[in-house]
mmCIF file of C-alpha atoms and ligand atoms in Angstrom:
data_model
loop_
_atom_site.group_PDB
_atom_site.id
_atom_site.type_symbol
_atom_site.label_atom_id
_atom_site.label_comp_id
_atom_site.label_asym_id
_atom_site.label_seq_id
_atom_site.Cartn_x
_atom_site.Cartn_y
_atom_site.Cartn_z
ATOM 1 C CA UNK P 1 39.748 -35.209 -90.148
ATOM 2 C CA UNK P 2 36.317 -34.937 -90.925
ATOM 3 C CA UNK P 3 34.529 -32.377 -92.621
ATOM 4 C CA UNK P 4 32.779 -29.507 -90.319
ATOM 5 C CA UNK P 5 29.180 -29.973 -90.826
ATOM 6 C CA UNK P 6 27.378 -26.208 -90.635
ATOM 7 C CA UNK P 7 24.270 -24.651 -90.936
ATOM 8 C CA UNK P 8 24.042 -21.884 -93.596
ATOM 9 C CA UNK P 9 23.010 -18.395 -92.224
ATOM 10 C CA UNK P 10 24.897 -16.356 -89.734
ATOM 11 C CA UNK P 11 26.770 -18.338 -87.118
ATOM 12 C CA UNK P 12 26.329 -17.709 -83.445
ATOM 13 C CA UNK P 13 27.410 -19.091 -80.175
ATOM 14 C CA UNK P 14 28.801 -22.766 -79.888
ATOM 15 C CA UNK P 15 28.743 -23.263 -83.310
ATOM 16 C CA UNK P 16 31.160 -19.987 -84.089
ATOM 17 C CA UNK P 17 34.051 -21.788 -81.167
ATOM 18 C CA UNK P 18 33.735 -24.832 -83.094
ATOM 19 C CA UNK P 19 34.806 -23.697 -86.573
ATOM 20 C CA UNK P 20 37.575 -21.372 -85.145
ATOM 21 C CA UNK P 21 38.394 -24.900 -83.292
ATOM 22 C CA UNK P 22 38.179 -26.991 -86.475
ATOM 23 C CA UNK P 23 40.026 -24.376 -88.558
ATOM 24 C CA UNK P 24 43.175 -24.247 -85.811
ATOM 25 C CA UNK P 25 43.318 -28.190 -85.935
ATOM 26 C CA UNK P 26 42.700 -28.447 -88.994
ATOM 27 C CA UNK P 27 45.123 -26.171 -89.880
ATOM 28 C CA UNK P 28 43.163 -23.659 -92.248
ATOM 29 C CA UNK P 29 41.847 -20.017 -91.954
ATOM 30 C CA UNK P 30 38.738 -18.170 -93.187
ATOM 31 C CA UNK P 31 39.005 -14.711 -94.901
ATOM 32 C CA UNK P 32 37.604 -11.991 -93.323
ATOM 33 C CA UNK P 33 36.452 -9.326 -95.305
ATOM 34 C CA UNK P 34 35.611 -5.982 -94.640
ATOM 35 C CA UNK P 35 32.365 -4.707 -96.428
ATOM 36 C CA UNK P 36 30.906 -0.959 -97.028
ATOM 37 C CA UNK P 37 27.278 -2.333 -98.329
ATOM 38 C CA UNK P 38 25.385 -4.625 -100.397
ATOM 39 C CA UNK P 39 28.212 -4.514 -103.110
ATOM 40 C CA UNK P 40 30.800 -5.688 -101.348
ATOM 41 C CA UNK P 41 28.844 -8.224 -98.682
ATOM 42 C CA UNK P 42 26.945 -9.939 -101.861
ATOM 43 C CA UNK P 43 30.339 -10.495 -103.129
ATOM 44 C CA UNK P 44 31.366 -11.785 -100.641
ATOM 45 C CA UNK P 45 28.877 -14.013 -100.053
ATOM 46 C CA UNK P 46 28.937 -15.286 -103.450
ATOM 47 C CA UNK P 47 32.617 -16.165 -102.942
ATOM 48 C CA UNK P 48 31.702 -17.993 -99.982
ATOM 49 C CA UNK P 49 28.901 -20.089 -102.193
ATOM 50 C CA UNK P 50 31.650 -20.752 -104.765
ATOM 51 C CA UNK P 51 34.627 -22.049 -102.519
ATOM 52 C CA UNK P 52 32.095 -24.314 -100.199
ATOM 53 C CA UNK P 53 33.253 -22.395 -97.303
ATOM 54 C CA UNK P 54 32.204 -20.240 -94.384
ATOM 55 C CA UNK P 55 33.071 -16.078 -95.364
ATOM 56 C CA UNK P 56 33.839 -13.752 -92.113
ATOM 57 C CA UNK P 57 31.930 -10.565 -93.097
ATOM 58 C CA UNK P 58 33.407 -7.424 -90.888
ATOM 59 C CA UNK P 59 32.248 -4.245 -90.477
ATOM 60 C CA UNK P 60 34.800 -1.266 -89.369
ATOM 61 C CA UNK P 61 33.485 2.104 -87.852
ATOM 62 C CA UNK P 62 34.221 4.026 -91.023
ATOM 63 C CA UNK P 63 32.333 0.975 -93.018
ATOM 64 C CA UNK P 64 29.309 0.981 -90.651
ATOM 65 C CA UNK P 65 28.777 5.271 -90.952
ATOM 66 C CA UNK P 66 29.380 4.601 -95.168
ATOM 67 C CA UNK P 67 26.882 1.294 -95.300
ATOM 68 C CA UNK P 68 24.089 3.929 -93.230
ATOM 69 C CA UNK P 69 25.646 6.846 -95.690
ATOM 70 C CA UNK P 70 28.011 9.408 -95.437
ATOM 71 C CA UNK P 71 25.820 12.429 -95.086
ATOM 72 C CA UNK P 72 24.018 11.280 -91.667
ATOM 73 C CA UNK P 73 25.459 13.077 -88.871
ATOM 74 C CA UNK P 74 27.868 10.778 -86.845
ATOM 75 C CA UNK P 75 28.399 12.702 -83.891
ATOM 76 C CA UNK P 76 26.809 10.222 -81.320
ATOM 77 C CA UNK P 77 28.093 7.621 -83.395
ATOM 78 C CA UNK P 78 24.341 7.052 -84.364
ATOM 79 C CA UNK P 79 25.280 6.159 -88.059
ATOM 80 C CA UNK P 80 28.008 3.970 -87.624
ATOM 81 C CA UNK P 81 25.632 1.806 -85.134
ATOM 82 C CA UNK P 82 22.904 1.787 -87.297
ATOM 83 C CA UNK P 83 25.169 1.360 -90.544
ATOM 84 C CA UNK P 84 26.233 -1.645 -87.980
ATOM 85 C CA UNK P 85 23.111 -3.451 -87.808
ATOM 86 C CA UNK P 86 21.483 -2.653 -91.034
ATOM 87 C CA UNK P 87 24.680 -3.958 -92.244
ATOM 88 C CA UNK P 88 23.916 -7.799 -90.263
ATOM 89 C CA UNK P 89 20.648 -7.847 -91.005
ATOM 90 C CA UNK P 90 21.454 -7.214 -94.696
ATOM 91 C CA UNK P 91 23.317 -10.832 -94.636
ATOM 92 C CA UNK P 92 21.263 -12.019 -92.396
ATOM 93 C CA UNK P 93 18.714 -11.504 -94.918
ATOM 94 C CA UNK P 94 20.201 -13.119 -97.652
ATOM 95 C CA UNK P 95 23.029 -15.944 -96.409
ATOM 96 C CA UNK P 96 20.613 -18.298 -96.432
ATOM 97 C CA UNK P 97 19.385 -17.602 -99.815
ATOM 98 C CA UNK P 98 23.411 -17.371 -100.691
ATOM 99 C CA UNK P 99 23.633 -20.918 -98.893
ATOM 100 C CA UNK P 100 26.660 -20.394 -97.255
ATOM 101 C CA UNK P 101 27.704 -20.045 -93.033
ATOM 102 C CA UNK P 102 28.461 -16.449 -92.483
ATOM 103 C CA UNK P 103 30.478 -15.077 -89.154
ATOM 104 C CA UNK P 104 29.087 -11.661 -88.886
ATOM 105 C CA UNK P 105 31.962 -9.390 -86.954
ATOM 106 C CA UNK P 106 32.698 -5.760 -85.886
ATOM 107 C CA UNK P 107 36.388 -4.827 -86.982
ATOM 108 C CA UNK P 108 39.121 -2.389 -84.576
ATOM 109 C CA UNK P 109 37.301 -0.347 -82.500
ATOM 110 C CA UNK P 110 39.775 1.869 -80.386
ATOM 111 C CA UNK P 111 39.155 3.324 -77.103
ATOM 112 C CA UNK P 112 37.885 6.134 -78.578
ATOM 113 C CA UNK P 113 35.188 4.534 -80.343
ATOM 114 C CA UNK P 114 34.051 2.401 -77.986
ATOM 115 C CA UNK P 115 30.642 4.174 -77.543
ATOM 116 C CA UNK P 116 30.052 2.809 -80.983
ATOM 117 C CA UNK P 117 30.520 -1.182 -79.936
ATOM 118 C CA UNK P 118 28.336 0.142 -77.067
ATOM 119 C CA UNK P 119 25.551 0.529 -79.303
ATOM 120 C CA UNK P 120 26.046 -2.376 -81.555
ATOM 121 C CA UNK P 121 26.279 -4.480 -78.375
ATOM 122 C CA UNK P 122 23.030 -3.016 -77.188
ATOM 123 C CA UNK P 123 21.509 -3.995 -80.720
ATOM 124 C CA UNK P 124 22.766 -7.455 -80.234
ATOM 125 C CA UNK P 125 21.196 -7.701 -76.673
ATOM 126 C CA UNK P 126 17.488 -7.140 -78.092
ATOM 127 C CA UNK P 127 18.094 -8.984 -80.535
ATOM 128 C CA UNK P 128 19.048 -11.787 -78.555
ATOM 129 C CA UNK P 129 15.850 -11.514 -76.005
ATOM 130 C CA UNK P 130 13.870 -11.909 -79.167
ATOM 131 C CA UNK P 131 15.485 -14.650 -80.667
ATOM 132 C CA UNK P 132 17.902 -16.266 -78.279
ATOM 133 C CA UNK P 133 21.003 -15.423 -80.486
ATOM 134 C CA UNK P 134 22.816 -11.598 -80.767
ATOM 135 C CA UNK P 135 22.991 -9.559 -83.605
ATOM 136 C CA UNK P 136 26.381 -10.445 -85.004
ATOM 137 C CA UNK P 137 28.566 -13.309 -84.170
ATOM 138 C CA UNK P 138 31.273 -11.568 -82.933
ATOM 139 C CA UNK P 139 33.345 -8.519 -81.539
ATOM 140 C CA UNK P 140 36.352 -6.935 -81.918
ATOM 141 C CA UNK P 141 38.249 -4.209 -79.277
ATOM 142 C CA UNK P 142 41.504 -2.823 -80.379
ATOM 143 C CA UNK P 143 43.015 -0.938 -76.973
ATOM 144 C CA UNK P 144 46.494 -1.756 -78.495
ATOM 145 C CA UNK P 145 47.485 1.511 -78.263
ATOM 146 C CA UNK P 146 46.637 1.532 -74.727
ATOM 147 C CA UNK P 147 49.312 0.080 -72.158
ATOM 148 C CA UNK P 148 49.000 -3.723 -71.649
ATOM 149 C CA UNK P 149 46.737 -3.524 -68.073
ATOM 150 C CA UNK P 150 44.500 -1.286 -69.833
ATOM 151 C CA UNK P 151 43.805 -3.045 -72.820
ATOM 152 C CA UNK P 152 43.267 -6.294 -71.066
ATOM 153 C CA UNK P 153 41.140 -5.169 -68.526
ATOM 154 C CA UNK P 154 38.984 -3.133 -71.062
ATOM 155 C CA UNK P 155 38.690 -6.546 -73.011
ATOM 156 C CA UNK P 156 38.057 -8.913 -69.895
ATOM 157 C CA UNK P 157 34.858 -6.089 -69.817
ATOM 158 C CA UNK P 158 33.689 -6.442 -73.145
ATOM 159 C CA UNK P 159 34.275 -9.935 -73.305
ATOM 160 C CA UNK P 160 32.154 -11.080 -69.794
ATOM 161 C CA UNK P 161 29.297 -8.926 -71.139
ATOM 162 C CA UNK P 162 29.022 -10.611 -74.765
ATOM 163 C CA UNK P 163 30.072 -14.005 -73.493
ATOM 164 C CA UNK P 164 26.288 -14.181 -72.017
ATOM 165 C CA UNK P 165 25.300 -14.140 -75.773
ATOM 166 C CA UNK P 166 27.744 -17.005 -76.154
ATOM 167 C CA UNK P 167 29.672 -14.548 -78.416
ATOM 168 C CA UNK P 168 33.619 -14.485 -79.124
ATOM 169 C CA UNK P 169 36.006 -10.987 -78.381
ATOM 170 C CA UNK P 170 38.895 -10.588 -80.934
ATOM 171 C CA UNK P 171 41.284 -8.341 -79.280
ATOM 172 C CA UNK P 172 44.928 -6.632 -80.311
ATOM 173 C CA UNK P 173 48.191 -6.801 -78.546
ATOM 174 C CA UNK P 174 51.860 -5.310 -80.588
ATOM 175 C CA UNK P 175 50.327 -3.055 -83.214
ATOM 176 C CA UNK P 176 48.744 -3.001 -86.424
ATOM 177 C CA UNK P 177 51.465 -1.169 -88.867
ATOM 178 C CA UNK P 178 50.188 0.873 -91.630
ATOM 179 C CA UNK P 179 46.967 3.309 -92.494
ATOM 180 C CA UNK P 180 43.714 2.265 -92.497
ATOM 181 C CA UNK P 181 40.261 3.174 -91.488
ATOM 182 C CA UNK P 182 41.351 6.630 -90.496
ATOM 183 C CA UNK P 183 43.851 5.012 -88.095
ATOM 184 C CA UNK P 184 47.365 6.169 -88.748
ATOM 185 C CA UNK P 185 50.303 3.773 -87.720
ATOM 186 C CA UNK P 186 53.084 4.460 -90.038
ATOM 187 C CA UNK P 187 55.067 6.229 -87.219
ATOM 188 C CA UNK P 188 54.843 4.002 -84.481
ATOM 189 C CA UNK P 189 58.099 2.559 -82.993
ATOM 190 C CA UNK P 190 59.253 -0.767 -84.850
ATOM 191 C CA UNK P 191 59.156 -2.835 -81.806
ATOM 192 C CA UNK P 192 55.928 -2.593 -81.112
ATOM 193 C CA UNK P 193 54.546 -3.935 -84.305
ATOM 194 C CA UNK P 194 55.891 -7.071 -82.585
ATOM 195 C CA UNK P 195 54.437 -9.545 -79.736
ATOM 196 C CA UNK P 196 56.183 -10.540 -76.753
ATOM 197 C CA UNK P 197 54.960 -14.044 -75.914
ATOM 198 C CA UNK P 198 54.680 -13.243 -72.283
ATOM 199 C CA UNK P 199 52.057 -10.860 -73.118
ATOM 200 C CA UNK P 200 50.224 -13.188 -74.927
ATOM 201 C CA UNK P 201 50.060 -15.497 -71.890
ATOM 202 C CA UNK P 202 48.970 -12.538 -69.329
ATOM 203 C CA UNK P 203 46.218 -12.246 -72.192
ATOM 204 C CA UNK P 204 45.272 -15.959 -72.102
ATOM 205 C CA UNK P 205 44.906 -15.906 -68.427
ATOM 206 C CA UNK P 206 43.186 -12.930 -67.964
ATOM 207 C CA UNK P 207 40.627 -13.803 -70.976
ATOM 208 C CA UNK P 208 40.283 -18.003 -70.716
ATOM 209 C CA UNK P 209 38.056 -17.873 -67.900
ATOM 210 C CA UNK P 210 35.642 -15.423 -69.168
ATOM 211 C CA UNK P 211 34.775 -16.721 -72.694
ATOM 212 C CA UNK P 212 36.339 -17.229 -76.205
ATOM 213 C CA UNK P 213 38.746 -15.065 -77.727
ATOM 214 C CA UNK P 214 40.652 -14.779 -80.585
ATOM 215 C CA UNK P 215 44.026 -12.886 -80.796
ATOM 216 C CA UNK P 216 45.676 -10.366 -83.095
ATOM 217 C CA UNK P 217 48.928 -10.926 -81.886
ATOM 218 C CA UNK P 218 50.999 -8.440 -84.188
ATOM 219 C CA UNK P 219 53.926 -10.065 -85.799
ATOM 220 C CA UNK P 220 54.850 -7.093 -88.434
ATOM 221 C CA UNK P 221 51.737 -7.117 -89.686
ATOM 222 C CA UNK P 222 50.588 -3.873 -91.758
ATOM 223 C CA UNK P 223 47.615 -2.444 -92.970
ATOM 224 C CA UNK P 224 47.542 -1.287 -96.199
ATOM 225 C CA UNK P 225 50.150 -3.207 -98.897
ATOM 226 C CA UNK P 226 53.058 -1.403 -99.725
ATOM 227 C CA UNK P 227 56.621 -1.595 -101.901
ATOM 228 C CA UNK P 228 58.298 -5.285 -101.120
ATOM 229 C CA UNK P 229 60.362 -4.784 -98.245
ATOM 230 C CA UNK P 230 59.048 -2.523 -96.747
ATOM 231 C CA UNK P 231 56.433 -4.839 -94.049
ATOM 232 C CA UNK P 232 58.658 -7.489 -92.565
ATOM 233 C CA UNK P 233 56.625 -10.112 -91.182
ATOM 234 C CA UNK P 234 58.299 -12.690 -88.642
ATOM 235 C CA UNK P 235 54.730 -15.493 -88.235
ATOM 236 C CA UNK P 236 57.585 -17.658 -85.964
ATOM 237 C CA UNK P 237 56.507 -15.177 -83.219
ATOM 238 C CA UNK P 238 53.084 -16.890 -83.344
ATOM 239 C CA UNK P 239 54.393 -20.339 -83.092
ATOM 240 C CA UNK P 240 56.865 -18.753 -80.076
ATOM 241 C CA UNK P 241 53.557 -17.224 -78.250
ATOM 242 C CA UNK P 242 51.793 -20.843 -78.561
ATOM 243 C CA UNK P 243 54.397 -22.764 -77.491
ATOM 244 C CA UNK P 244 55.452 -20.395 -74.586
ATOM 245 C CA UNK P 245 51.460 -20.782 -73.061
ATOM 246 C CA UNK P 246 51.747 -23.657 -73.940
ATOM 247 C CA UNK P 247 54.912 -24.931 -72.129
ATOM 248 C CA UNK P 248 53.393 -22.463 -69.057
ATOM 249 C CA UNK P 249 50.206 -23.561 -68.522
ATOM 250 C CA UNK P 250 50.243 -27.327 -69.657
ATOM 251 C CA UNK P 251 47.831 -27.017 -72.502
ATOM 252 C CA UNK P 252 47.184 -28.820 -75.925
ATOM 253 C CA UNK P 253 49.327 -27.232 -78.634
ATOM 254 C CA UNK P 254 48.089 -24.194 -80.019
ATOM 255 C CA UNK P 255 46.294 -22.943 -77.187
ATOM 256 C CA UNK P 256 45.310 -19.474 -78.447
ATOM 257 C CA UNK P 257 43.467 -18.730 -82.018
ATOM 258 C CA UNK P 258 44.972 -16.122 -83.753
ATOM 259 C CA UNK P 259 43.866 -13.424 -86.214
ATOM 260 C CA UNK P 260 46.156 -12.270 -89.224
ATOM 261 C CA UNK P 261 45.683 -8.438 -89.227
ATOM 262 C CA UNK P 262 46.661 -6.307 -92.314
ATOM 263 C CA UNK P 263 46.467 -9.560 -94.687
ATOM 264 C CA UNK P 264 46.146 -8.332 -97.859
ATOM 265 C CA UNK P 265 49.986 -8.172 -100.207
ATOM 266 C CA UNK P 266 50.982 -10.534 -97.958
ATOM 267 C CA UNK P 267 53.321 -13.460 -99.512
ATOM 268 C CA UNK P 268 51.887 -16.793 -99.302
ATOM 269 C CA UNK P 269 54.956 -18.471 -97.935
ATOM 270 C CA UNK P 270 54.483 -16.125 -94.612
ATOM 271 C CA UNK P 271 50.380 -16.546 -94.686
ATOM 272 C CA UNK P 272 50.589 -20.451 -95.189
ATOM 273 C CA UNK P 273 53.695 -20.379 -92.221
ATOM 274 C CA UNK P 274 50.777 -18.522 -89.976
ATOM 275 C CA UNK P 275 47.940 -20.319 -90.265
ATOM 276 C CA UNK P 276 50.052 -23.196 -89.597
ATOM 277 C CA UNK P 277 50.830 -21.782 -85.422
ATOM 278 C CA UNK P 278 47.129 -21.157 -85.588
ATOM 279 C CA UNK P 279 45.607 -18.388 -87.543
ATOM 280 C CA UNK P 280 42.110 -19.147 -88.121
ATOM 281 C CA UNK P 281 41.019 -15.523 -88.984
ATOM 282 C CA UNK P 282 42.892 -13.120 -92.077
ATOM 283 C CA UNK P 283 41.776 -9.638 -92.813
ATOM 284 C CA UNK P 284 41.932 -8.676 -96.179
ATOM 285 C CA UNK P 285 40.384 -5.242 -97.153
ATOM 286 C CA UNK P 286 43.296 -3.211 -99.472
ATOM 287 C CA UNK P 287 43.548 -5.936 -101.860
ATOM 288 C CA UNK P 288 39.551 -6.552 -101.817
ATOM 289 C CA UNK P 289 39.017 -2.342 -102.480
ATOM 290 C CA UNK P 290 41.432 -2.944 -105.192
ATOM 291 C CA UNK P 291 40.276 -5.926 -106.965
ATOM 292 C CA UNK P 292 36.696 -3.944 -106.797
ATOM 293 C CA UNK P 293 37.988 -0.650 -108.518
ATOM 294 C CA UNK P 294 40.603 -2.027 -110.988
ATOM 295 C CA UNK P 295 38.455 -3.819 -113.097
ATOM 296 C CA UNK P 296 36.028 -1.085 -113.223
ATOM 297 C CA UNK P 297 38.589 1.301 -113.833
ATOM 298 C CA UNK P 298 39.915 -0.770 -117.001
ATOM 299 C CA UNK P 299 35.889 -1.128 -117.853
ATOM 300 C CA UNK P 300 35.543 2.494 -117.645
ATOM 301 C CA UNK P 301 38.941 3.115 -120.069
ATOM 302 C CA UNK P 302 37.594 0.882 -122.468
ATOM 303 C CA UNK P 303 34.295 2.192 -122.985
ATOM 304 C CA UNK P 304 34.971 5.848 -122.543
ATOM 305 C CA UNK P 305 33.560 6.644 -125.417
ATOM 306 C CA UNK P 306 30.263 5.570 -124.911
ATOM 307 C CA UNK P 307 30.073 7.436 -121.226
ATOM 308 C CA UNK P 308 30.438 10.868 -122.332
ATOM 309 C CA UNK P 309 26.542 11.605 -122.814
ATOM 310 C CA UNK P 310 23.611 9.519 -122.485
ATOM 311 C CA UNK P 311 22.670 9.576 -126.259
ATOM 312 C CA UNK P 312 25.783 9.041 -129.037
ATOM 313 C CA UNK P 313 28.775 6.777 -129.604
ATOM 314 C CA UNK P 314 31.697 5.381 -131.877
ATOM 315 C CA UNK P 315 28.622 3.573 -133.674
ATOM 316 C CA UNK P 316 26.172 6.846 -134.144
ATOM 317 C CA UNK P 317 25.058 9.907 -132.859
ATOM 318 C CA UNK P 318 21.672 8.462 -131.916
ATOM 319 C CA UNK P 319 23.087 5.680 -130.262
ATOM 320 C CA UNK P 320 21.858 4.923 -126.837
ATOM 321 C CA UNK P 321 24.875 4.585 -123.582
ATOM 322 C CA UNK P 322 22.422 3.412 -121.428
ATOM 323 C CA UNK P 323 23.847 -0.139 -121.124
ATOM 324 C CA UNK P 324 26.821 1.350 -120.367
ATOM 325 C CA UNK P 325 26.187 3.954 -117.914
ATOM 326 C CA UNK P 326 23.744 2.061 -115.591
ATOM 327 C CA UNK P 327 25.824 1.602 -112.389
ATOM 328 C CA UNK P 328 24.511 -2.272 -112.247
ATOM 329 C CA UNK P 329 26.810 -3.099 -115.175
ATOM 330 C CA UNK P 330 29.895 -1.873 -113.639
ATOM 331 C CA UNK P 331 29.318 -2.231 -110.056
ATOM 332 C CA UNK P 332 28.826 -5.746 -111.229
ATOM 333 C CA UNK P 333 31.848 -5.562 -112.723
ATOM 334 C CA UNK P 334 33.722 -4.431 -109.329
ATOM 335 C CA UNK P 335 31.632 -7.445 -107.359
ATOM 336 C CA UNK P 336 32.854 -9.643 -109.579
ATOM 337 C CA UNK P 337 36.786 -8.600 -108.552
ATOM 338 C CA UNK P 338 35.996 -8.804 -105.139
ATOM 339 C CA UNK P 339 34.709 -12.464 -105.384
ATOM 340 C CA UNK P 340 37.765 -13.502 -107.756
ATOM 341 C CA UNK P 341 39.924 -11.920 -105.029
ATOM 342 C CA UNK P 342 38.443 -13.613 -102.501
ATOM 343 C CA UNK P 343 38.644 -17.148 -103.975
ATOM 344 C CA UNK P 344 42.541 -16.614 -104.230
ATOM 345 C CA UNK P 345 42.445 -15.722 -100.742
ATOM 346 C CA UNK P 346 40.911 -18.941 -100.013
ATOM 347 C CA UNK P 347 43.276 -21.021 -101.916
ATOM 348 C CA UNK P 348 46.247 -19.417 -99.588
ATOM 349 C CA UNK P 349 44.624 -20.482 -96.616
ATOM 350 C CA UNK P 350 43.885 -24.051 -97.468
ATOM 351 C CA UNK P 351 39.999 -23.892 -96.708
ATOM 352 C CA UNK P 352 38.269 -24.740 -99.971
ATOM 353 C CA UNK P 353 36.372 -28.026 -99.650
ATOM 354 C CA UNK P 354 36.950 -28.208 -95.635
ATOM 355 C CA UNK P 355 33.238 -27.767 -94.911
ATOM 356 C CA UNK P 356 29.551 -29.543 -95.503
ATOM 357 C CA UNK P 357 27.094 -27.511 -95.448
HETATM 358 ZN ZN1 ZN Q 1 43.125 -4.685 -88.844
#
């Protein structure tokens, strides 16, 4: 198979279907990592540059309202839109100077927070009269809490208004386990962290006329990471969902692409078995907040001493901490964690050295 040739800079339109189609048959997957500002994007991004591959850069409600800043009022969801598009222009800004392909996205949203997607969308609809491209690259809707009807026909919506912008939905079916983003699933009933392949299929048919989508098909997937055995992931209900729309409605193998929600403390025996029914798409966001703050943490242990007051240290009470104490050094240091994190996450799902670009 040949190598996907892409432009750098934020991917839109034909050219987003064709690496989620080259990653399924190719049988890799791109992280997708949430950001909460420059920090964590340039990060990113600088992973990206490293392991010659595209980067999926996601922004959550929560992340939006903190990349605008916590103290704006939210009420009208005004900050998490416009955290939301100063966010994409942020990498739009600099992907190209990063060199690497970039698939800007919008993570969750549930029904609740629709109005917020509204806005974003809205964003991405001026944008594309002046430029003939949206905003971001993608979308996602997550009415899985919603009963099936309801979720699909919410997402058939969302999905024939952003398809006009060429743009792909990501939707959820089963549920999400775990905490994140302010969304609590720890209580909710076993089964239904787990797809039924027949509602995958009522999913493809409703969806596969309107546009492209991709799928979070839950398969015991948690947010958050958590003691071993306590997230039990079974991927062969992926391969069961293919093959049963499949078998149904006479397509090529692997007719859906999927999304791997609630990535991160995954084991790479059960990431490597998804990709291979046709993830193309992993979240990772606990173990990329954790590889940012650990190292600072360890950075912040180590030097206590000289962060205790801006003049005086082990090596003299005139001694200037300014080297020390100026955020760039350790928010550096937290970047730095992120990217290292990332790279690993790479590795797992086989798409180093996939891509010219
Ligand atoms: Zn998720």
């Amino acid at each position: 198979m040949d190598k996907l040739n892409l432009k750098p800079g934020v991917l839109t339109g034909t050219a987003v279907k064709e690496l989620f189609a080259y990653c399924k048959e190719g049988g890799c997957a791109l992280p997708a990592v949430n950001v909460i500002g420059s920090n964590s994007a340039n990060a990113a991004m600088a992973a990206a540059r490293i392991a010659r591959a595209p980067i999926i850069i996601q922004l959550s409600h929560t992340g939006s309202q903190f990349f605008a800043g916590k103290t704006l009022d939210n009420g009208r969801e005004q900050a998490s839109i416009a955290g939301s598009v100063a966010g994409a222009h942020h990498v739009r800004t600099l992907a190209g100077v990063y060199g690497v392909p970039v698939v800007l996205h919008t993570d969750h949203c549930a029904k609740k927070l629709l109005p917020w997607l509204d806005g974003v969308i809205e964003a991405d609809e001026v944008y594309y009269r002046q430029h003939g491209e949206p905003l971001f690259s993608t979308h996602m809707v997550d009415l899985s809490e919603q009963p099936l009807a309801e979720n699909i026909e919410i997402a058939a919506r969302y999905l024939a208004r952003i398809a006009k912008m060429g743009m792909t939905l990501e939707l959820e079916i089963g549920i999400t386990g775990g905490e994140e983003d302010g969304v609590d699933n720890r209580g909710v009933a076993h089964e239904r962290l787990y797809t039924n392949p027949a509602d995958v299929l009522k999913v493809y048919d409703a969806l596969s006329p309107l546009g492209n989508f991709n799928l979070a098909a839950a398969f015991g997937n948690t947010h958050g990471v958590y003691a071993p055995g306590n997230v039990k992931l079974r991927p062969t209900i992926l391969r069961d969902s293919q093959r049963f729309v499949e078998e149904r409605r006479k397509t090529r193998p692997k007719p859906v692409s999927l999304v791997f929600h609630g990535g991160s403390g995954s084991p790479q025996a059960d990431i490597a078995e998804a990709v291979s029914y046709g993830v193309v798409k992993f979240n990772i966001d606990t173990d990329t907040q954790w590889a940012f703050t650990h190292p600072i943490k360890t950075f912040m242990d180590e030097k206590g001493a000289y962060l205790l007051t801006e003049v005086g240290n082990p090596e003299g009470a005139d001694r200037p901490n300014k080297k020390y104490f100026d955020p760039r050094g350790w928010l550096h240091i937290g970047e730095q964690g992120v990217t290292v994190r990332l790279l690993a996450a790479y590795d797992d799902l086989g798409s180093r050295d996939r891509f010219v670009f």
